[in-house]
PDB file of C-alpha atoms in Angstrom:
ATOM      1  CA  UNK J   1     -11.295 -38.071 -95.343  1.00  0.00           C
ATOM      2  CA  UNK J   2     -13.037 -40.150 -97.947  1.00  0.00           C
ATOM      3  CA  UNK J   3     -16.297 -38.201 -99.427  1.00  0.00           C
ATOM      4  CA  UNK J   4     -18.831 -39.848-101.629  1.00  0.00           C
ATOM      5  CA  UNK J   5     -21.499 -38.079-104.287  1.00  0.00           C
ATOM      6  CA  UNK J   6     -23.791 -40.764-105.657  1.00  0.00           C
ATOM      7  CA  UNK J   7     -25.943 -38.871-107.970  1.00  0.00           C
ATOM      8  CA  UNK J   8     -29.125 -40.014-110.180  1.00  0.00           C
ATOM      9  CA  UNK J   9     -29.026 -38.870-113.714  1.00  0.00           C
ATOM     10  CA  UNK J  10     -26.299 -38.350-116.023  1.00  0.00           C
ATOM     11  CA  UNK J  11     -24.514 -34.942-116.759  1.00  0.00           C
ATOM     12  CA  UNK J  12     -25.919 -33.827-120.170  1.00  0.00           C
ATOM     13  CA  UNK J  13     -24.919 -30.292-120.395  1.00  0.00           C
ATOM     14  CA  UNK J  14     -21.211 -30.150-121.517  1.00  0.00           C
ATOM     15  CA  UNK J  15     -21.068 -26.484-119.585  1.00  0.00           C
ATOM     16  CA  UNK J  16     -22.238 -28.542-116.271  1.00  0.00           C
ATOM     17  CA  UNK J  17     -19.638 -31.129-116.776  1.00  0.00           C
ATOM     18  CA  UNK J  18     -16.711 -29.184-117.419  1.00  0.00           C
ATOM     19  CA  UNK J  19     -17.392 -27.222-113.987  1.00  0.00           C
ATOM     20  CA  UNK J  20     -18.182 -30.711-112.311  1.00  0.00           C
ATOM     21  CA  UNK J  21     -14.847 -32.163-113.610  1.00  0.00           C
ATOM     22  CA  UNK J  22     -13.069 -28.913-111.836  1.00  0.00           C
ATOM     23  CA  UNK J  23     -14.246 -28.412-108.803  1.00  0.00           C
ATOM     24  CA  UNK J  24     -13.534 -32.560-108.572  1.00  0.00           C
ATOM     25  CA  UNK J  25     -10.144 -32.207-108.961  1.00  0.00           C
ATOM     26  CA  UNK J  26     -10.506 -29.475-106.975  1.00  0.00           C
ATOM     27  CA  UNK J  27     -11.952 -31.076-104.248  1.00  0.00           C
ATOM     28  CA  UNK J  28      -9.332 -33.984-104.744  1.00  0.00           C
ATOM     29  CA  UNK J  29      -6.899 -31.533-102.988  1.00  0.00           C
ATOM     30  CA  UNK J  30      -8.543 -31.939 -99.908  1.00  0.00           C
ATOM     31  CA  UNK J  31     -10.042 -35.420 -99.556  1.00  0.00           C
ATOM     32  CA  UNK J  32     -10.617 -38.650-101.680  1.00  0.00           C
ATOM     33  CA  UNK J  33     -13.623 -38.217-103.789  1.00  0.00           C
ATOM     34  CA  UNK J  34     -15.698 -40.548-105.527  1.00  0.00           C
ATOM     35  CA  UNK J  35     -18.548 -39.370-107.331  1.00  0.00           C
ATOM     36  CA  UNK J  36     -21.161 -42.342-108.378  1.00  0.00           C
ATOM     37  CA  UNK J  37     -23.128 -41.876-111.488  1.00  0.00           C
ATOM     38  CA  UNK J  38     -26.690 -43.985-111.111  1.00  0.00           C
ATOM     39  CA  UNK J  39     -29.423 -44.494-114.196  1.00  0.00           C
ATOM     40  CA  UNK J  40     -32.417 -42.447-113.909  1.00  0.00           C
ATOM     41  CA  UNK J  41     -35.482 -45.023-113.321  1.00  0.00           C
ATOM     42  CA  UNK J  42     -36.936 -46.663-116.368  1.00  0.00           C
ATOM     43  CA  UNK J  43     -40.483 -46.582-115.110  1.00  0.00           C
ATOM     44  CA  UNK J  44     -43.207 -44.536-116.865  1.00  0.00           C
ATOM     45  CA  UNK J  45     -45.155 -44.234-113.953  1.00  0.00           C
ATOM     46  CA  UNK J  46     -43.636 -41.618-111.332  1.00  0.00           C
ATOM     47  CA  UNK J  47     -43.627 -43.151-107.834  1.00  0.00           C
ATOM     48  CA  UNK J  48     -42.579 -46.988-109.494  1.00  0.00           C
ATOM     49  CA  UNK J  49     -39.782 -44.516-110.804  1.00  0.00           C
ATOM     50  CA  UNK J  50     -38.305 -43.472-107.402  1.00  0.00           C
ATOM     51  CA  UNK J  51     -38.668 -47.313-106.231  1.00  0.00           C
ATOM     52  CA  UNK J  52     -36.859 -47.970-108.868  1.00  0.00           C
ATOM     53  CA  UNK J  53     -33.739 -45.365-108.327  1.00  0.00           C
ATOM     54  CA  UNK J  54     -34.070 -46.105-104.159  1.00  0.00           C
ATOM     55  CA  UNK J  55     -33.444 -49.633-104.817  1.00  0.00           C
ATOM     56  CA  UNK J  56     -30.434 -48.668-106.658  1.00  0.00           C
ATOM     57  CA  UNK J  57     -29.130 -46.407-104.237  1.00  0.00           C
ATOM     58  CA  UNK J  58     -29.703 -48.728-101.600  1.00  0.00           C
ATOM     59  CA  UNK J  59     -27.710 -51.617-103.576  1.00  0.00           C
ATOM     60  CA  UNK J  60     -24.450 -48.840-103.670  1.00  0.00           C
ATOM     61  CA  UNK J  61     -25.274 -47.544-100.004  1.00  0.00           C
ATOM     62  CA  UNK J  62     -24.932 -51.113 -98.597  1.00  0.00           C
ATOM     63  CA  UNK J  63     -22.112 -52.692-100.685  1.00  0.00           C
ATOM     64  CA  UNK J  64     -19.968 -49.601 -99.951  1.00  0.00           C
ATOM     65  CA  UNK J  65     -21.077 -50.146 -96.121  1.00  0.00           C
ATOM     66  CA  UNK J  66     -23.181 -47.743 -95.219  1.00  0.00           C
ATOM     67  CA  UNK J  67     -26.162 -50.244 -94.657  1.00  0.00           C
ATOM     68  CA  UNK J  68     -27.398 -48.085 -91.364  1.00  0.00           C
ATOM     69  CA  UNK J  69     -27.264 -44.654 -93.635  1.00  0.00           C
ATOM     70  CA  UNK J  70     -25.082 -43.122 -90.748  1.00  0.00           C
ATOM     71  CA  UNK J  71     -22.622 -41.050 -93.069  1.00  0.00           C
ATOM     72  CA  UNK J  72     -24.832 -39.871 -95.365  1.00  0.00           C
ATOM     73  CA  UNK J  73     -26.490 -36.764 -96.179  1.00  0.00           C
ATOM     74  CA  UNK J  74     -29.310 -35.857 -98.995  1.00  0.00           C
ATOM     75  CA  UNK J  75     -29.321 -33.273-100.506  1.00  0.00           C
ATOM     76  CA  UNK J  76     -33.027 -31.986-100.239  1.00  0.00           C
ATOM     77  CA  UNK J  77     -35.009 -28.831-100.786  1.00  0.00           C
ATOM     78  CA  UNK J  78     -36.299 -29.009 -97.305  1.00  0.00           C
ATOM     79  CA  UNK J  79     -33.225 -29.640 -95.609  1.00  0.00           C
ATOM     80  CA  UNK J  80     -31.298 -28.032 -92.933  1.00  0.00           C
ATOM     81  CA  UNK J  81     -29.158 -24.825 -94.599  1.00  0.00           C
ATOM     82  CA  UNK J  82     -26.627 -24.556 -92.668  1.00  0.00           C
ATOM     83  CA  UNK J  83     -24.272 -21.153 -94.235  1.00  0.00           C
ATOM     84  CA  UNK J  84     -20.748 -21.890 -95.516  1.00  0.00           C
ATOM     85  CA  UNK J  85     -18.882 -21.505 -92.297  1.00  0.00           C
ATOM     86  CA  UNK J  86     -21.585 -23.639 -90.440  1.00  0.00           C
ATOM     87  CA  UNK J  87     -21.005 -26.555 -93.384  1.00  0.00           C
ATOM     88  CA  UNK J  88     -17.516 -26.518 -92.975  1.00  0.00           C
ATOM     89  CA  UNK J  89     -17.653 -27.141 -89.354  1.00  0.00           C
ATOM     90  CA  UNK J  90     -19.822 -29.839 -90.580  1.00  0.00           C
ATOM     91  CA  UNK J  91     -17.397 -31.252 -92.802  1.00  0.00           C
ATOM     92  CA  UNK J  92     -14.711 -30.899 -90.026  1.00  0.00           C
ATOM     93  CA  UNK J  93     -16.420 -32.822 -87.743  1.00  0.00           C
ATOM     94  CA  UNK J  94     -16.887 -35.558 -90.023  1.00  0.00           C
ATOM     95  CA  UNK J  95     -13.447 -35.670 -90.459  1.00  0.00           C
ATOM     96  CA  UNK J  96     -12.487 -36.145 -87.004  1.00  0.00           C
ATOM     97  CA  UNK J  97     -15.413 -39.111 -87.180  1.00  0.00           C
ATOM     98  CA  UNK J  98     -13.309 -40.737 -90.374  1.00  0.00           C
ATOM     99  CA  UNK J  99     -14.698 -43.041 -92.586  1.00  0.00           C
ATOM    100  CA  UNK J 100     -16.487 -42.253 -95.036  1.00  0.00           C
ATOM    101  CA  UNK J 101     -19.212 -39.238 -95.769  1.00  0.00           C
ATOM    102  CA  UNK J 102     -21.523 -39.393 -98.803  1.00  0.00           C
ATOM    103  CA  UNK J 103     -23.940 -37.143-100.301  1.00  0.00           C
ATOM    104  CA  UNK J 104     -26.693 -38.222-102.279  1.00  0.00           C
ATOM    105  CA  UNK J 105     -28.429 -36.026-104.991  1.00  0.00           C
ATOM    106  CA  UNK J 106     -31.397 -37.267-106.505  1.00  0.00           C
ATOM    107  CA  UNK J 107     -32.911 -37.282-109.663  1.00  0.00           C
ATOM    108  CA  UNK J 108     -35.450 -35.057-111.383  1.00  0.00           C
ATOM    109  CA  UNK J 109     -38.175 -36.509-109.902  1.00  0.00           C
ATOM    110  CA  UNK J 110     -36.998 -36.318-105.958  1.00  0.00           C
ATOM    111  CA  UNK J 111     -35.908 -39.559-103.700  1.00  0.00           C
ATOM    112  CA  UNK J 112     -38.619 -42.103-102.749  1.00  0.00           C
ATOM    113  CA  UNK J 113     -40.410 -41.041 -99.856  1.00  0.00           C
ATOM    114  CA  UNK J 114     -39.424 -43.995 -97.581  1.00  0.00           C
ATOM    115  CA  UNK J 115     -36.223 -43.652 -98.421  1.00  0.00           C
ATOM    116  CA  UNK J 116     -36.244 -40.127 -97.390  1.00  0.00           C
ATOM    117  CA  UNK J 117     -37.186 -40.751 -94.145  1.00  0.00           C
ATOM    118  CA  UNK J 118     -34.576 -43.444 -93.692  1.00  0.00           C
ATOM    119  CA  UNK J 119     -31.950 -40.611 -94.263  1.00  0.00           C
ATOM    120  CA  UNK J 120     -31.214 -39.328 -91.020  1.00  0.00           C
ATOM    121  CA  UNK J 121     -29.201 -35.834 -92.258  1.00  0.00           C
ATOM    122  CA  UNK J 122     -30.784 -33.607 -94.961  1.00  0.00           C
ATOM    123  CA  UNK J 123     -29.537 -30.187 -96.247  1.00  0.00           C
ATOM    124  CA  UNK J 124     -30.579 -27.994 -98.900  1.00  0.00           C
ATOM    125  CA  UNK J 125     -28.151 -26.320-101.229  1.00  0.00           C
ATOM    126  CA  UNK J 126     -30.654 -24.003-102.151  1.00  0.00           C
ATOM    127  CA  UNK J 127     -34.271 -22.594-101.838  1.00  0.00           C
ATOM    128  CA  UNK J 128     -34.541 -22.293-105.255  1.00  0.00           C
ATOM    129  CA  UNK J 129     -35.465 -25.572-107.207  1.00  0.00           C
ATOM    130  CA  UNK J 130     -32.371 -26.882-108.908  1.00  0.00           C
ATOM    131  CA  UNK J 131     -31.983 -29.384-111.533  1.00  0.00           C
ATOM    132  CA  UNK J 132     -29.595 -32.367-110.201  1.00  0.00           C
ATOM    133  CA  UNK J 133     -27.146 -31.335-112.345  1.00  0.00           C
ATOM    134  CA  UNK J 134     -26.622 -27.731-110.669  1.00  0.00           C
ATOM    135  CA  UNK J 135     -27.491 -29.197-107.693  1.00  0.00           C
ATOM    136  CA  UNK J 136     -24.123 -31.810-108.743  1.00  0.00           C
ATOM    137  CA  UNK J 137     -22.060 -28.526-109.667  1.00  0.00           C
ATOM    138  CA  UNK J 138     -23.193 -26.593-107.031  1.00  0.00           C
ATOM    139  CA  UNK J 139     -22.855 -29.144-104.107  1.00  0.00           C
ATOM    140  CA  UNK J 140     -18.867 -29.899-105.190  1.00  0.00           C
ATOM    141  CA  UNK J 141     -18.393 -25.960-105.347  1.00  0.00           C
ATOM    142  CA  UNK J 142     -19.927 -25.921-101.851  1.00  0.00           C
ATOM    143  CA  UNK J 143     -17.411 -28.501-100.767  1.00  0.00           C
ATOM    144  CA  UNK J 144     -14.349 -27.148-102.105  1.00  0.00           C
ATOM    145  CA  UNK J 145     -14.982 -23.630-100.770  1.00  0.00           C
ATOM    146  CA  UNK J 146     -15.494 -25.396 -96.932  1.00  0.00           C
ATOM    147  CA  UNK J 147     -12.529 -27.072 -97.607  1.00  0.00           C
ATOM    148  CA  UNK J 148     -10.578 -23.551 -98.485  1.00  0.00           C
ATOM    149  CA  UNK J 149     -12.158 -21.729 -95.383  1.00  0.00           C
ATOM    150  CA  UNK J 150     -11.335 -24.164 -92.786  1.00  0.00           C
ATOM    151  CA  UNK J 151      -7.995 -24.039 -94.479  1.00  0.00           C
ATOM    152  CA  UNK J 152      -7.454 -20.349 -94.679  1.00  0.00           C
ATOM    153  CA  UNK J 153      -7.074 -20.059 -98.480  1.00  0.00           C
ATOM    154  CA  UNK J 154      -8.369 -17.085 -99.820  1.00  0.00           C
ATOM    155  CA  UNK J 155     -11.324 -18.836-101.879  1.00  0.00           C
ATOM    156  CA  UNK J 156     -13.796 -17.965 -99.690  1.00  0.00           C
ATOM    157  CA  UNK J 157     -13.949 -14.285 -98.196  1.00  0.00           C
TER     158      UNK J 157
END
């Protein structure tokens, strides 16, 4: 199984990033894992912001052939939350599916609202509000532990 994060934002808290580096090896274990750094937008104005991140995520979406955005999930605060066992299930069906699976996290300010819609699978981490970089840390933890339960390892109790 090949899994994708493409994130917006860079990692900026060294704490952060040393958990993100282990739970990608970790995660390396079970599947091949690529984790896609984007630029925040440039815009000052908010919405010409997300235009300008969907545009990007569009341009990695398509040339790593996802152009019908079957295979990918957002991460989103209004999402489906499914529990851990219900996520692994999740992840073992797309397994049996192959290909590839990517998450996308967006940045501080959201995901454009078109492109929202376009994304046909949305789950929340979280009801809190999490910065992208938790939400980055968190989402890979998430991973890993389905990975351990639908293996039996004694990660997750």
């Amino acid at each position: 199984m090949k899994i994708r994060l493409i994130c917006i934002g860079k990692m900026k808290n060294s704490h952060l990033q040393a958990l993100v580096e282990d739970y990608t090896e970790r995660v390396g274990h079970f599947a091949s894992l690529e984790v896609v750094e984007l630029r925040d937008g440039r815009a000052s104005d908010g919405g010409a912001r997300l235009l300008e991140e969907a545009k990007a995520l569009r341009q990695i979406l398509e040339t790593k052939g996802a152009s019908r955005l079957s295979g990918v999930v957002l991460w989103d605060e209004k999402g489906d939350s499914p529990d851990t066992a219900r996520f692994a299930e999740f992840l073992e069906r797309e397994a049996r599916r192959g290909g590839t699976l990517t998450f996308v996290i967006g940045s501080s300010h959201g995901v454009d609202p078109e492109l929202k819609r376009e994304i046909p699978k949305h789950m929340r981490l979280s009801a809190f509000t999490l910065t992208h970089e938790w939400a980055r840390a968190l989402a890979l933890e998430q991973i890993y532990r389905a990975f351990c339960l639908l293996r039996g390892l004694p990660y997750h109790h």
